[in-house]
Tab-separated table of C-alpha atoms in Angstrom:
chain	number	residue	atom	x	y	z
A	1	UNK	CA	79.694	119.420	103.597
A	2	UNK	CA	82.462	120.955	101.494
A	3	UNK	CA	86.117	121.108	102.455
A	4	UNK	CA	86.074	124.920	102.008
A	5	UNK	CA	83.159	125.263	104.414
A	6	UNK	CA	84.964	123.139	106.990
A	7	UNK	CA	88.080	125.307	106.697
A	8	UNK	CA	86.035	128.508	106.953
A	9	UNK	CA	84.211	127.148	109.973
A	10	UNK	CA	87.508	126.312	111.623
A	11	UNK	CA	88.852	129.812	110.957
A	12	UNK	CA	85.713	131.400	112.418
A	13	UNK	CA	85.989	129.199	115.491
A	14	UNK	CA	89.645	130.147	115.931
A	15	UNK	CA	88.835	133.859	115.576
A	16	UNK	CA	85.979	133.826	118.088
A	17	UNK	CA	88.054	131.820	120.533
A	18	UNK	CA	90.873	134.337	120.243
A	19	UNK	CA	88.537	137.298	120.760
A	20	UNK	CA	86.970	135.606	123.747
A	21	UNK	CA	90.365	135.110	125.301
A	22	UNK	CA	91.224	138.768	124.701
A	23	UNK	CA	88.098	140.245	126.273
A	24	UNK	CA	87.666	137.673	129.031
A	25	UNK	CA	89.334	138.448	132.390
A	26	UNK	CA	92.191	136.107	133.134
A	27	UNK	CA	92.242	134.130	136.358
A	28	UNK	CA	95.181	132.035	137.440
A	29	UNK	CA	96.549	130.254	140.466
A	30	UNK	CA	100.113	129.972	141.655
A	31	UNK	CA	101.381	126.524	142.610
A	32	UNK	CA	104.491	126.188	144.742
A	33	UNK	CA	106.831	123.234	144.343
A	34	UNK	CA	107.687	121.019	141.421
A	35	UNK	CA	110.963	119.667	140.147
A	36	UNK	CA	112.209	122.773	138.426
A	37	UNK	CA	112.184	123.991	134.848
A	38	UNK	CA	111.652	121.470	132.078
A	39	UNK	CA	114.649	120.830	129.881
A	40	UNK	CA	114.317	119.391	126.420
A	41	UNK	CA	116.240	116.201	125.768
A	42	UNK	CA	118.033	116.265	122.421
A	43	UNK	CA	116.874	113.493	120.091
A	44	UNK	CA	119.288	110.652	119.374
A	45	UNK	CA	121.372	111.094	116.223
A	46	UNK	CA	119.926	109.619	113.056
A	47	UNK	CA	121.556	106.368	112.028
A	48	UNK	CA	121.658	104.901	108.554
A	49	UNK	CA	120.862	101.246	107.943
A	50	UNK	CA	123.937	99.204	107.065
A	51	UNK	CA	123.036	97.187	104.004
A	52	UNK	CA	126.330	95.299	103.842
A	53	UNK	CA	125.069	92.397	105.960
A	54	UNK	CA	121.825	90.631	106.816
A	55	UNK	CA	120.472	91.003	110.341
A	56	UNK	CA	117.395	88.734	110.289
A	57	UNK	CA	116.851	87.022	106.946
A	58	UNK	CA	119.071	84.142	105.915
A	59	UNK	CA	120.921	84.384	102.610
A	60	UNK	CA	118.418	82.014	100.962
A	61	UNK	CA	115.462	83.932	102.382
A	62	UNK	CA	116.934	87.217	101.149
A	63	UNK	CA	117.378	85.817	97.630
A	64	UNK	CA	113.798	84.561	97.630
A	65	UNK	CA	112.429	87.870	98.895
A	66	UNK	CA	114.454	89.706	96.269
A	67	UNK	CA	113.075	87.510	93.485
A	68	UNK	CA	109.504	88.082	94.709
A	69	UNK	CA	109.983	91.820	95.167
A	70	UNK	CA	111.496	92.228	91.691
A	71	UNK	CA	108.358	90.734	90.163
A	72	UNK	CA	106.169	93.110	92.168
A	73	UNK	CA	108.319	96.166	91.358
A	74	UNK	CA	110.492	95.338	88.337
A	75	UNK	CA	113.168	97.539	86.834
A	76	UNK	CA	111.946	99.472	83.807
A	77	UNK	CA	112.361	102.800	82.032
A	78	UNK	CA	110.866	104.582	85.051
A	79	UNK	CA	113.431	103.404	87.568
A	80	UNK	CA	115.290	100.592	89.300
A	81	UNK	CA	113.658	97.419	90.585
A	82	UNK	CA	112.856	96.644	94.200
A	83	UNK	CA	116.059	94.769	95.053
A	84	UNK	CA	118.332	97.382	93.498
A	85	UNK	CA	116.364	100.052	95.367
A	86	UNK	CA	117.204	98.333	98.670
A	87	UNK	CA	113.781	96.903	99.525
A	88	UNK	CA	115.258	93.613	100.784
A	89	UNK	CA	117.633	95.517	103.063
A	90	UNK	CA	114.718	97.614	104.305
A	91	UNK	CA	112.641	94.531	105.111
A	92	UNK	CA	115.554	92.694	106.733
A	93	UNK	CA	116.143	95.505	109.207
A	94	UNK	CA	112.439	96.030	109.832
A	95	UNK	CA	112.016	92.361	110.738
A	96	UNK	CA	114.947	92.612	113.148
A	97	UNK	CA	113.409	95.622	114.894
A	98	UNK	CA	110.174	96.596	116.678
A	99	UNK	CA	108.077	95.962	113.562
A	100	UNK	CA	109.324	92.395	113.244
A	101	UNK	CA	108.681	91.613	116.898
A	102	UNK	CA	105.270	93.340	116.856
A	103	UNK	CA	106.423	95.390	119.831
A	104	UNK	CA	103.388	97.681	119.667
A	105	UNK	CA	100.781	95.022	118.893
A	106	UNK	CA	98.772	92.832	121.246
A	107	UNK	CA	99.668	89.211	120.483
A	108	UNK	CA	98.545	87.211	123.520
A	109	UNK	CA	95.165	86.041	122.223
A	110	UNK	CA	92.564	84.723	122.228
A	111	UNK	CA	92.551	84.656	118.446
A	112	UNK	CA	89.146	85.072	116.828
A	113	UNK	CA	88.535	84.873	113.107
A	114	UNK	CA	87.749	88.466	112.157
A	115	UNK	CA	85.795	90.009	109.332
A	116	UNK	CA	87.646	90.564	106.041
A	117	UNK	CA	87.841	94.320	106.650
A	118	UNK	CA	89.545	93.728	110.001
A	119	UNK	CA	92.644	92.241	108.432
A	120	UNK	CA	94.632	89.200	109.572
A	121	UNK	CA	94.047	88.030	113.144
A	122	UNK	CA	97.156	86.217	114.325
A	123	UNK	CA	99.397	85.943	117.362
A	124	UNK	CA	102.412	85.505	115.082
A	125	UNK	CA	104.785	88.427	114.688
A	126	UNK	CA	105.761	89.707	111.229
A	127	UNK	CA	109.208	88.134	111.692
A	128	UNK	CA	107.618	84.760	112.470
A	129	UNK	CA	105.202	85.102	109.558
A	130	UNK	CA	108.062	85.722	107.143
A	131	UNK	CA	110.139	82.814	108.446
A	132	UNK	CA	107.258	80.375	108.108
A	133	UNK	CA	105.697	82.039	105.073
A	134	UNK	CA	108.848	81.989	102.949
A	135	UNK	CA	109.425	78.320	103.791
A	136	UNK	CA	105.859	77.389	102.858
A	137	UNK	CA	106.097	79.576	99.752
A	138	UNK	CA	109.121	77.618	98.535
A	139	UNK	CA	107.476	74.296	99.400
A	140	UNK	CA	104.505	75.246	97.242
A	141	UNK	CA	106.799	76.261	94.374
A	142	UNK	CA	108.719	72.966	94.550
A	143	UNK	CA	105.465	71.009	94.642
A	144	UNK	CA	104.313	72.701	91.443
A	145	UNK	CA	107.540	73.172	89.452
A	146	UNK	CA	110.117	70.965	91.229
A	147	UNK	CA	112.489	73.932	91.448
A	148	UNK	CA	113.039	77.096	93.451
A	149	UNK	CA	111.124	80.298	92.768
A	150	UNK	CA	114.405	82.003	91.895
A	151	UNK	CA	114.908	79.493	89.048
A	152	UNK	CA	111.502	80.020	87.435
A	153	UNK	CA	110.981	81.974	84.245
A	154	UNK	CA	109.475	85.439	84.505
A	155	UNK	CA	106.137	84.152	83.224
A	156	UNK	CA	106.117	81.318	85.775
A	157	UNK	CA	106.936	83.715	88.604
A	158	UNK	CA	104.086	86.030	87.661
A	159	UNK	CA	101.625	83.148	87.295
A	160	UNK	CA	102.603	81.671	90.658
A	161	UNK	CA	102.310	84.999	92.472
A	162	UNK	CA	98.868	85.486	90.961
A	163	UNK	CA	97.867	82.091	92.359
A	164	UNK	CA	99.192	83.117	95.775
A	165	UNK	CA	97.376	86.444	95.598
A	166	UNK	CA	94.055	84.770	94.830
A	167	UNK	CA	94.544	82.060	97.448
A	168	UNK	CA	94.323	79.352	94.776
A	169	UNK	CA	97.520	77.766	96.105
A	170	UNK	CA	97.225	76.950	99.797
A	171	UNK	CA	100.015	76.927	102.362
A	172	UNK	CA	100.203	74.437	105.225
A	173	UNK	CA	99.568	76.860	108.091
A	174	UNK	CA	99.433	80.426	106.766
A	175	UNK	CA	96.869	81.904	104.409
A	176	UNK	CA	98.698	82.410	101.142
A	177	UNK	CA	96.647	85.432	100.063
A	178	UNK	CA	97.353	87.224	103.354
A	179	UNK	CA	101.060	86.507	102.990
A	180	UNK	CA	100.952	88.044	99.519
A	181	UNK	CA	99.302	91.170	100.930
A	182	UNK	CA	102.120	91.450	103.482
A	183	UNK	CA	104.782	91.053	100.790
A	184	UNK	CA	103.157	93.724	98.639
A	185	UNK	CA	102.749	96.092	101.580
A	186	UNK	CA	106.387	95.755	102.637
A	187	UNK	CA	107.888	96.146	99.171
A	188	UNK	CA	105.878	99.331	98.712
A	189	UNK	CA	107.107	100.594	102.071
A	190	UNK	CA	110.697	99.807	101.154
A	191	UNK	CA	110.397	101.569	97.806
A	192	UNK	CA	108.904	104.720	99.344
A	193	UNK	CA	110.561	104.900	102.786
A	194	UNK	CA	113.225	107.435	103.631
A	195	UNK	CA	116.585	106.133	102.340
A	196	UNK	CA	117.987	106.141	105.882
A	197	UNK	CA	115.950	102.966	106.479
A	198	UNK	CA	117.710	101.061	103.713
A	199	UNK	CA	115.228	101.284	100.839
A	200	UNK	CA	114.312	103.913	98.246
A	201	UNK	CA	117.918	104.111	97.073
A	202	UNK	CA	118.734	107.480	95.494
A	203	UNK	CA	115.125	108.388	96.390
A	204	UNK	CA	113.958	106.545	93.282
A	205	UNK	CA	110.466	106.021	94.706
A	206	UNK	CA	110.039	109.657	95.666
A	207	UNK	CA	111.232	110.836	92.260
A	208	UNK	CA	108.781	108.453	90.615
A	209	UNK	CA	105.740	109.891	92.415
A	210	UNK	CA	107.004	113.467	92.764
A	211	UNK	CA	107.331	113.448	96.561
A	212	UNK	CA	109.744	116.151	97.808
A	213	UNK	CA	110.804	114.350	100.975
A	214	UNK	CA	111.868	116.116	104.165
A	215	UNK	CA	111.583	119.728	103.028
A	216	UNK	CA	110.452	122.018	105.842
A	217	UNK	CA	109.835	125.279	103.955
A	218	UNK	CA	107.943	125.676	100.680
A	219	UNK	CA	107.705	129.480	100.640
A	220	UNK	CA	110.182	129.977	97.806
A	221	UNK	CA	108.208	127.652	95.547
A	222	UNK	CA	104.825	129.023	96.598
A	223	UNK	CA	105.852	132.562	95.650
A	224	UNK	CA	107.755	131.830	92.446
A	225	UNK	CA	105.747	128.863	91.120
A	226	UNK	CA	102.182	129.996	91.740
A	227	UNK	CA	99.915	128.146	89.323
A	228	UNK	CA	102.836	126.203	87.851
A	229	UNK	CA	104.102	122.662	88.207
A	230	UNK	CA	106.576	122.362	91.061
A	231	UNK	CA	109.586	120.165	90.353
A	232	UNK	CA	111.494	119.736	93.625
A	233	UNK	CA	114.460	117.419	93.970
A	234	UNK	CA	113.676	115.319	97.077
A	235	UNK	CA	115.715	115.489	100.278
A	236	UNK	CA	115.991	112.682	102.831
A	237	UNK	CA	115.818	112.970	106.617
A	238	UNK	CA	119.599	112.887	106.605
A	239	UNK	CA	119.610	116.174	104.727
A	240	UNK	CA	121.014	114.735	101.523
A	241	UNK	CA	119.511	115.429	98.129
């Protein structure tokens, strides 16, 4: 089935449904009672993450995360690296919030070893995984190099992360390859999240991939740029370009 056929089918279904509602007699009932008219509650004001202080990670953990993130997304001619872009700040605040506590996830067990496509099966929260994972990460680095990850050369950092990614270097309790996947996932999120969450400073990630951000109306570009490349300066949820 082609996408165009699906869209056409949906339009036909919408049209027939509309016609049916026009030509079909309307029947309704009146219900007495209730609590009165519904009133919309205004959403809470948007707040910007304060990157001036750590809220979950320790200073040593933040330095380690920054060193790891800067290997995964280094600074180059295309843009700033992960730490400069605020990815550590993003992660720190995420771990201190509902994501870090796994507020929306079931974590009571029993824990059953799942299939690879089912992802990690653990009762640990992301915040707990990072606390234990970073400690075991550093232990593995010291066992191999007798120094901290932050003191390794760039080549050593890359080689060690490759060993973690492949699972060649084992941690004591966590699976090293799954911890690497989490690190990579979170640094990507920090680099591409709305700047109000602490990462993607100056919308560097959005500019890199050409994402326009929180723009609600594209009509001006659709009319004037038909068939042409659209170059839109991104705008964050806070309304700042």
